[in-house]
Tab-separated table of C-alpha atoms in Angstrom:
chain	number	residue	atom	x	y	z
A	1	MET	CA	11.849	15.249	51.689
A	2	LEU	CA	11.297	17.942	54.425
A	3	GLN	CA	13.987	18.254	55.777
A	4	ALA	CA	13.824	20.211	59.940
A	5	PRO	CA	16.950	22.136	61.044
A	6	GLU	CA	18.450	20.353	64.229
A	7	ALA	CA	16.672	21.784	67.602
A	8	PRO	CA	18.973	23.994	68.972
A	9	LEU	CA	21.273	22.659	71.773
A	10	ILE	CA	22.694	26.356	73.200
A	11	THR	CA	19.699	29.092	74.822
A	12	GLU	CA	19.853	32.448	73.484
A	13	ASN	CA	22.344	33.006	77.151
A	14	GLY	CA	24.894	30.710	76.051
A	15	MET	CA	22.984	28.276	78.000
A	16	PRO	CA	22.668	24.580	76.852
A	17	HIS	CA	19.176	23.397	76.728
A	18	SER	CA	17.503	21.340	79.336
A	19	PRO	CA	16.877	17.659	78.115
A	20	THR	CA	12.796	18.626	78.984
A	21	GLN	CA	13.608	21.895	76.558
A	22	ARG	CA	15.054	19.627	73.606
A	23	LEU	CA	12.694	16.469	74.150
A	24	THR	CA	10.008	19.466	73.248
A	25	LEU	CA	11.203	21.437	70.767
A	26	ALA	CA	12.274	17.465	69.231
A	27	LEU	CA	8.593	16.800	69.547
A	28	GLY	CA	6.883	19.244	68.253
A	29	LEU	CA	9.105	19.529	65.190
A	30	VAL	CA	8.196	15.616	64.588
A	31	LEU	CA	4.861	16.560	64.918
A	32	VAL	CA	4.285	19.013	63.063
A	33	LEU	CA	6.784	17.247	60.372
A	34	THR	CA	5.199	13.753	60.330
A	35	THR	CA	1.780	15.130	60.060
A	36	ILE	CA	2.728	17.294	56.595
A	37	GLY	CA	5.135	15.294	55.490
A	38	GLY	CA	2.247	12.068	55.825
A	39	LEU	CA	-0.602	13.955	54.295
A	40	MET	CA	1.884	15.106	50.797
A	41	ALA	CA	2.907	11.787	51.136
A	42	TYR	CA	-0.001	9.743	50.123
A	43	SER	CA	-1.825	12.864	48.272
A	44	ALA	CA	1.458	12.351	46.048
A	45	LEU	CA	0.225	8.724	46.260
A	46	GLY	CA	-2.273	9.527	45.080
A	47	ASP	CA	-5.166	7.721	48.381
A	48	THR	CA	-6.605	11.047	49.946
A	49	GLY	CA	-8.983	8.890	51.878
A	50	SER	CA	-10.004	10.184	55.603
A	51	THR	CA	-8.356	6.850	57.156
A	52	LYS	CA	-5.043	8.599	56.000
A	53	LEU	CA	-6.340	11.520	57.402
A	54	TRP	CA	-7.745	10.182	60.583
A	55	LEU	CA	-5.099	8.406	61.225
A	56	GLY	CA	-2.492	12.014	60.409
A	57	VAL	CA	-4.732	13.605	63.631
A	58	THR	CA	-4.474	10.600	65.632
A	59	LEU	CA	-0.854	9.955	65.252
A	60	GLY	CA	-0.478	13.769	65.954
A	61	LEU	CA	-3.548	13.782	69.265
A	62	ALA	CA	-1.322	10.914	70.593
A	63	TRP	CA	2.551	13.116	70.359
A	64	VAL	CA	0.801	16.076	71.951
A	65	ALA	CA	-0.385	13.268	74.863
A	66	GLY	CA	3.408	11.655	74.820
A	67	ILE	CA	4.884	15.334	75.360
A	68	ALA	CA	2.081	15.948	77.710
A	69	ALA	CA	3.509	13.185	80.092
A	70	VAL	CA	6.716	13.671	79.794
A	71	LEU	CA	6.319	17.202	80.671
A	72	THR	CA	4.121	16.925	83.897
A	73	SER	CA	5.696	13.761	85.667
A	74	GLY	CA	8.662	13.795	87.503
A	75	GLY	CA	9.415	10.383	87.567
A	76	ALA	CA	11.775	10.559	84.133
A	77	GLY	CA	15.673	10.640	84.779
A	78	GLY	CA	17.413	12.819	82.783
A	79	ALA	CA	19.306	9.879	81.377
A	80	SER	CA	16.916	8.430	79.368
A	81	LEU	CA	15.444	12.407	78.848
A	82	ALA	CA	18.107	12.670	77.030
A	83	LYS	CA	17.732	9.659	75.453
A	84	ALA	CA	14.137	10.385	73.854
A	85	ALA	CA	15.384	13.767	73.090
A	86	GLU	CA	17.971	12.027	70.643
A	87	ALA	CA	15.472	10.176	68.941
A	88	ALA	CA	13.214	13.121	68.802
A	89	GLU	CA	15.492	15.263	67.289
A	90	ALA	CA	16.966	12.163	64.962
A	91	LEU	CA	13.507	12.121	63.415
A	92	ALA	CA	13.094	15.783	63.515
A	93	ARG	CA	15.465	15.590	61.080
A	94	PHE	CA	14.352	12.572	59.188
A	95	ASP	CA	17.529	10.729	60.129
A	96	LEU	CA	15.402	6.845	59.721
A	97	THR	CA	18.721	5.207	60.193
A	98	GLN	CA	19.112	5.276	64.149
A	99	PRO	CA	17.760	2.422	65.543
A	100	ILE	CA	15.182	4.143	68.628
A	101	GLY	CA	16.208	2.016	71.979
A	102	SER	CA	12.977	1.197	74.658
A	103	GLY	CA	12.329	3.158	77.563
A	104	GLY	CA	10.787	0.285	79.678
A	105	SER	CA	8.099	1.180	81.857
A	106	GLY	CA	5.718	3.413	82.254
A	107	GLU	CA	5.156	6.861	80.567
A	108	MET	CA	9.639	7.306	78.953
A	109	GLY	CA	8.003	3.556	77.729
A	110	ARG	CA	5.219	4.348	76.029
A	111	LEU	CA	6.900	7.570	74.609
A	112	MET	CA	9.860	5.844	73.738
A	113	SER	CA	6.933	2.850	71.486
A	114	ALA	CA	5.051	6.093	70.136
A	115	LEU	CA	9.004	7.180	68.400
A	116	GLN	CA	9.726	3.599	66.939
A	117	ASP	CA	6.081	3.354	65.286
A	118	THR	CA	6.530	6.741	64.532
A	119	GLN	CA	9.900	5.552	63.149
A	120	SER	CA	8.418	2.799	61.356
A	121	ALA	CA	5.662	4.865	60.035
A	122	LEU	CA	7.665	7.852	58.500
A	123	GLN	CA	10.386	4.601	56.602
A	124	LYS	CA	6.377	3.090	55.411
A	125	ILE	CA	5.851	5.904	53.462
A	126	ILE	CA	9.218	6.355	52.434
A	127	THR	CA	8.656	2.986	51.046
A	128	ASP	CA	5.285	3.985	49.182
A	129	VAL	CA	7.312	6.755	47.731
A	130	ARG	CA	9.346	5.646	46.188
A	131	SER	CA	7.794	2.724	45.333
A	132	ALA	CA	4.988	5.346	43.480
A	133	ALA	CA	8.150	6.978	41.937
A	134	ASP	CA	9.345	3.600	40.808
A	135	SER	CA	5.760	3.025	39.341
A	136	ILE	CA	5.609	6.273	37.993
A	137	SER	CA	9.003	5.438	36.095
A	138	THR	CA	7.940	2.513	34.527
A	139	ALA	CA	4.696	4.143	33.371
A	140	SER	CA	6.848	6.275	32.278
A	141	SER	CA	8.616	4.894	30.594
A	142	GLU	CA	5.816	2.345	29.254
A	143	ILE	CA	3.890	5.437	27.737
A	144	ALA	CA	7.175	6.952	26.118
A	145	THR	CA	7.777	3.164	24.057
A	146	GLY	CA	4.325	3.492	23.462
A	147	ASN	CA	4.509	6.988	21.997
A	148	PHE	CA	8.169	5.963	20.734
A	149	ASP	CA	6.421	2.799	19.124
A	150	LEU	CA	2.889	5.176	18.142
A	151	SER	CA	5.222	7.737	16.290
A	152	GLN	CA	6.829	4.457	14.453
A	153	ARG	CA	3.808	3.348	13.101
A	154	THR	CA	2.629	6.894	12.010
A	155	GLU	CA	5.758	7.152	10.193
A	156	GLN	CA	5.244	4.047	9.326
A	157	THR	CA	1.264	4.488	7.744
A	158	ALA	CA	2.579	8.198	6.477
A	159	SER	CA	5.049	5.996	3.469
A	160	ASN	CA	2.993	3.512	3.121
A	161	LEU	CA	0.523	6.234	2.020
A	162	GLN	CA	2.356	8.367	0.468
A	163	ASN	CA	3.502	5.304	-1.808
A	164	ALA	CA	-0.217	4.186	-2.369
A	165	ALA	CA	-0.108	7.636	-4.309
A	166	SER	CA	2.621	7.072	-5.802
A	167	SER	CA	1.452	3.936	-7.320
A	168	MET	CA	-2.183	6.355	-7.805
A	169	SER	CA	0.021	8.840	-9.767
A	170	GLU	CA	1.797	5.669	-12.106
A	171	LEU	CA	-1.691	4.187	-12.295
A	172	THR	CA	-3.538	6.977	-13.828
A	173	GLY	CA	-0.247	7.567	-16.292
A	174	THR	CA	-0.677	4.619	-17.021
A	175	VAL	CA	-4.849	4.536	-17.773
A	176	LYS	CA	-3.699	7.822	-19.173
A	177	GLN	CA	-1.980	5.981	-21.778
A	178	THR	CA	-4.401	3.059	-22.544
A	179	ALA	CA	-7.045	5.411	-23.191
A	180	ASP	CA	-4.686	7.518	-25.923
A	181	ALA	CA	-3.551	4.444	-26.982
A	182	ALA	CA	-7.287	2.811	-27.637
A	183	MET	CA	-7.915	6.231	-29.038
A	184	THR	CA	-4.649	5.218	-31.767
A	185	ALA	CA	-6.114	2.391	-32.176
A	186	ASN	CA	-9.932	3.412	-32.139
A	187	GLN	CA	-8.474	5.631	-35.138
A	188	LEU	CA	-6.354	3.584	-37.315
A	189	ALA	CA	-9.601	0.741	-37.223
A	190	SER	CA	-11.191	4.004	-38.373
A	191	SER	CA	-8.693	4.145	-41.414
A	192	ALA	CA	-8.115	0.581	-41.520
A	193	ALA	CA	-12.151	0.654	-42.347
A	194	THR	CA	-11.779	3.149	-45.114
A	195	VAL	CA	-9.225	1.549	-46.465
A	196	ALA	CA	-11.460	-1.924	-46.444
A	197	ARG	CA	-14.674	-0.374	-48.096
A	198	ARG	CA	-12.569	1.381	-50.887
A	199	GLY	CA	-11.007	-1.681	-51.153
A	200	GLY	CA	-14.284	-3.614	-52.091
A	201	ASP	CA	-14.935	-0.798	-54.534
A	202	ALA	CA	-11.849	-1.533	-56.184
A	203	VAL	CA	-12.774	-5.977	-56.016
A	204	SER	CA	-16.034	-4.573	-57.278
A	205	GLN	CA	-14.753	-3.144	-60.395
A	206	VAL	CA	-12.136	-5.262	-61.332
A	207	VAL	CA	-15.482	-7.982	-60.521
A	208	SER	CA	-16.859	-5.864	-63.127
A	209	THR	CA	-14.257	-5.809	-65.247
A	210	MET	CA	-13.438	-9.471	-65.111
A	211	GLU	CA	-16.592	-10.641	-66.167
A	212	GLU	CA	-16.672	-7.571	-69.340
A	213	ILE	CA	-13.667	-9.334	-69.958
A	214	SER	CA	-14.783	-13.363	-69.741
A	215	GLN	CA	-17.626	-11.980	-71.774
A	216	SER	CA	-15.521	-10.621	-74.888
A	217	SER	CA	-13.377	-13.607	-74.953
A	218	ARG	CA	-16.393	-15.880	-75.320
A	219	LYS	CA	-17.349	-13.103	-78.158
A	220	ILE	CA	-13.725	-13.868	-79.364
A	221	ASN	CA	-14.848	-17.445	-79.450
A	222	ASP	CA	-17.673	-17.571	-81.223
A	223	ILE	CA	-15.678	-15.646	-83.771
A	224	ILE	CA	-12.670	-17.632	-83.675
A	225	GLY	CA	-15.395	-21.048	-84.313
A	226	THR	CA	-16.832	-19.295	-87.370
A	227	ILE	CA	-13.418	-18.640	-88.814
A	228	ASP	CA	-12.582	-22.179	-88.228
A	229	GLY	CA	-15.385	-23.355	-89.895
A	230	ILE	CA	-14.888	-21.151	-92.261
A	231	ALA	CA	-11.537	-22.847	-92.862
A	232	PHE	CA	-13.393	-25.918	-93.277
A	233	GLN	CA	-15.567	-24.736	-96.118
A	234	THR	CA	-12.229	-22.967	-97.872
A	235	ASN	CA	-10.323	-27.014	-97.066
A	236	ILE	CA	-13.558	-28.370	-99.230
A	237	LEU	CA	-14.253	-26.083	-102.080
A	238	ALA	CA	-9.854	-26.592	-102.154
A	239	LEU	CA	-10.140	-29.934	-102.525
A	240	ASN	CA	-13.630	-29.514	-105.250
A	241	ALA	CA	-11.355	-27.323	-107.375
A	242	ALA	CA	-8.113	-29.364	-107.335
A	243	VAL	CA	-10.721	-32.723	-107.898
A	244	GLU	CA	-11.991	-30.117	-111.274
A	245	ALA	CA	-8.843	-29.171	-112.032
A	246	ALA	CA	-7.363	-33.126	-112.558
A	247	ARG	CA	-10.403	-33.560	-115.110
A	248	ALA	CA	-9.368	-30.102	-117.086
A	249	GLY	CA	-5.787	-31.782	-117.577
A	250	GLU	CA	-3.457	-29.415	-118.822
A	251	GLN	CA	-6.255	-26.328	-119.053
A	252	GLY	CA	-6.399	-26.647	-115.536
A	253	ARG	CA	-3.560	-27.397	-113.804
A	254	GLY	CA	-2.746	-23.773	-113.563
A	255	PHE	CA	-6.429	-23.465	-111.577
A	256	ALA	CA	-4.683	-26.574	-109.341
A	257	VAL	CA	-1.819	-24.918	-108.342
A	258	VAL	CA	-3.846	-22.516	-106.956
A	259	ALA	CA	-6.269	-24.268	-105.522
A	260	ALA	CA	-3.567	-26.061	-104.134
A	261	GLU	CA	-2.805	-22.766	-102.462
A	262	VAL	CA	-6.040	-21.652	-101.313
A	263	ARG	CA	-6.307	-25.333	-99.141
A	264	SER	CA	-2.453	-24.988	-97.697
A	265	LEU	CA	-3.863	-21.446	-96.712
A	266	ALA	CA	-7.029	-22.747	-95.763
A	267	GLN	CA	-5.551	-25.230	-93.187
A	268	ARG	CA	-2.635	-22.753	-92.014
A	269	SER	CA	-5.660	-20.257	-91.118
A	270	ALA	CA	-7.884	-23.999	-89.368
A	271	GLY	CA	-5.028	-24.816	-87.307
A	272	ALA	CA	-4.114	-20.652	-86.094
A	273	ALA	CA	-7.953	-20.260	-85.375
A	274	LYS	CA	-8.030	-23.958	-83.336
A	275	GLU	CA	-4.437	-22.660	-81.289
A	276	ILE	CA	-6.688	-18.959	-80.900
A	277	LYS	CA	-9.909	-20.811	-79.699
A	278	THR	CA	-7.708	-23.103	-76.908
A	279	LEU	CA	-6.079	-20.301	-76.126
A	280	ILE	CA	-9.025	-18.319	-75.820
A	281	SER	CA	-10.611	-21.005	-73.806
A	282	ALA	CA	-8.213	-21.074	-70.959
A	283	SER	CA	-8.357	-17.318	-71.277
A	284	VAL	CA	-12.454	-18.260	-70.004
A	285	GLU	CA	-11.862	-20.760	-67.735
A	286	ARG	CA	-8.553	-18.458	-65.750
A	287	VAL	CA	-11.174	-14.883	-65.737
A	288	ASP	CA	-13.837	-16.788	-64.253
A	289	SER	CA	-11.885	-18.385	-61.882
A	290	GLY	CA	-10.855	-15.279	-61.096
A	291	THR	CA	-14.174	-13.948	-61.019
A	292	GLN	CA	-15.087	-16.553	-58.768
A	293	ARG	CA	-12.666	-15.742	-56.316
A	294	CYS	CA	-13.270	-12.258	-56.576
A	295	ARG	CA	-16.555	-12.582	-55.327
A	296	ARG	CA	-15.826	-14.763	-52.450
A	297	PRO	CA	-14.232	-11.005	-50.313
A	298	ALA	CA	-16.807	-9.244	-51.560
A	299	ALA	CA	-19.591	-11.644	-50.598
A	300	ARG	CA	-18.485	-11.669	-47.235
């Protein structure tokens, strides 16, 4: 805020100024300071329009007219001039707390009224400047708060991006592990397929071998049947020989003993042949069953 020095009350010769001189100096300072202060205040408020500029010029002209009227008027008393000078000096110091009384009628009254209007105008300017300063302070606080919120949101966003990057890194590692596991599984599947092919070949060989065993068993069974037939014929021949030995009497007794032994041997051979035939038949059935079981997986 502009601050003017107090108007000097003592001349260079050490004599006090007259009320008229004091008033003239104070009004001149008020004129200059009011005009400059008003323009600076309105500029600070962001309003430098022609209306307020014209208002400042008008007030300045009014002050000049008032000063001229007072200086050319001979009707004003010393007390009234001193009172006006004190009011003008207070305004020149920007002391707006001092009340300004009325100067009655006439030019002095107009001057005092102009001083009152000037005091009111200066008070309004100061009030407007303070209000603008408060508004600027409030706006600055809101901007600071907004900047703080923006900073926090920016930090949160950065943190989220960092977490996302970490998650992507973990996901990349997981995908790589999955790819490695899939490759390993493919290798195992290939190995299993190779083993399965080998197993299929082995099963085919087993089936072929069991078919050969089955054919051999059938041949053995046929041979056993032949042996059984021979034993049956031998038994018949031994029986006939025993009959003939009985007819021969004492001469055929030895032959009868041999015939009995041959018959016993034939019966035993027939029994053994039957047992072997039974075992061979069971073996053939089992080989056939095993062959069928081996053929089923091979067919699939």
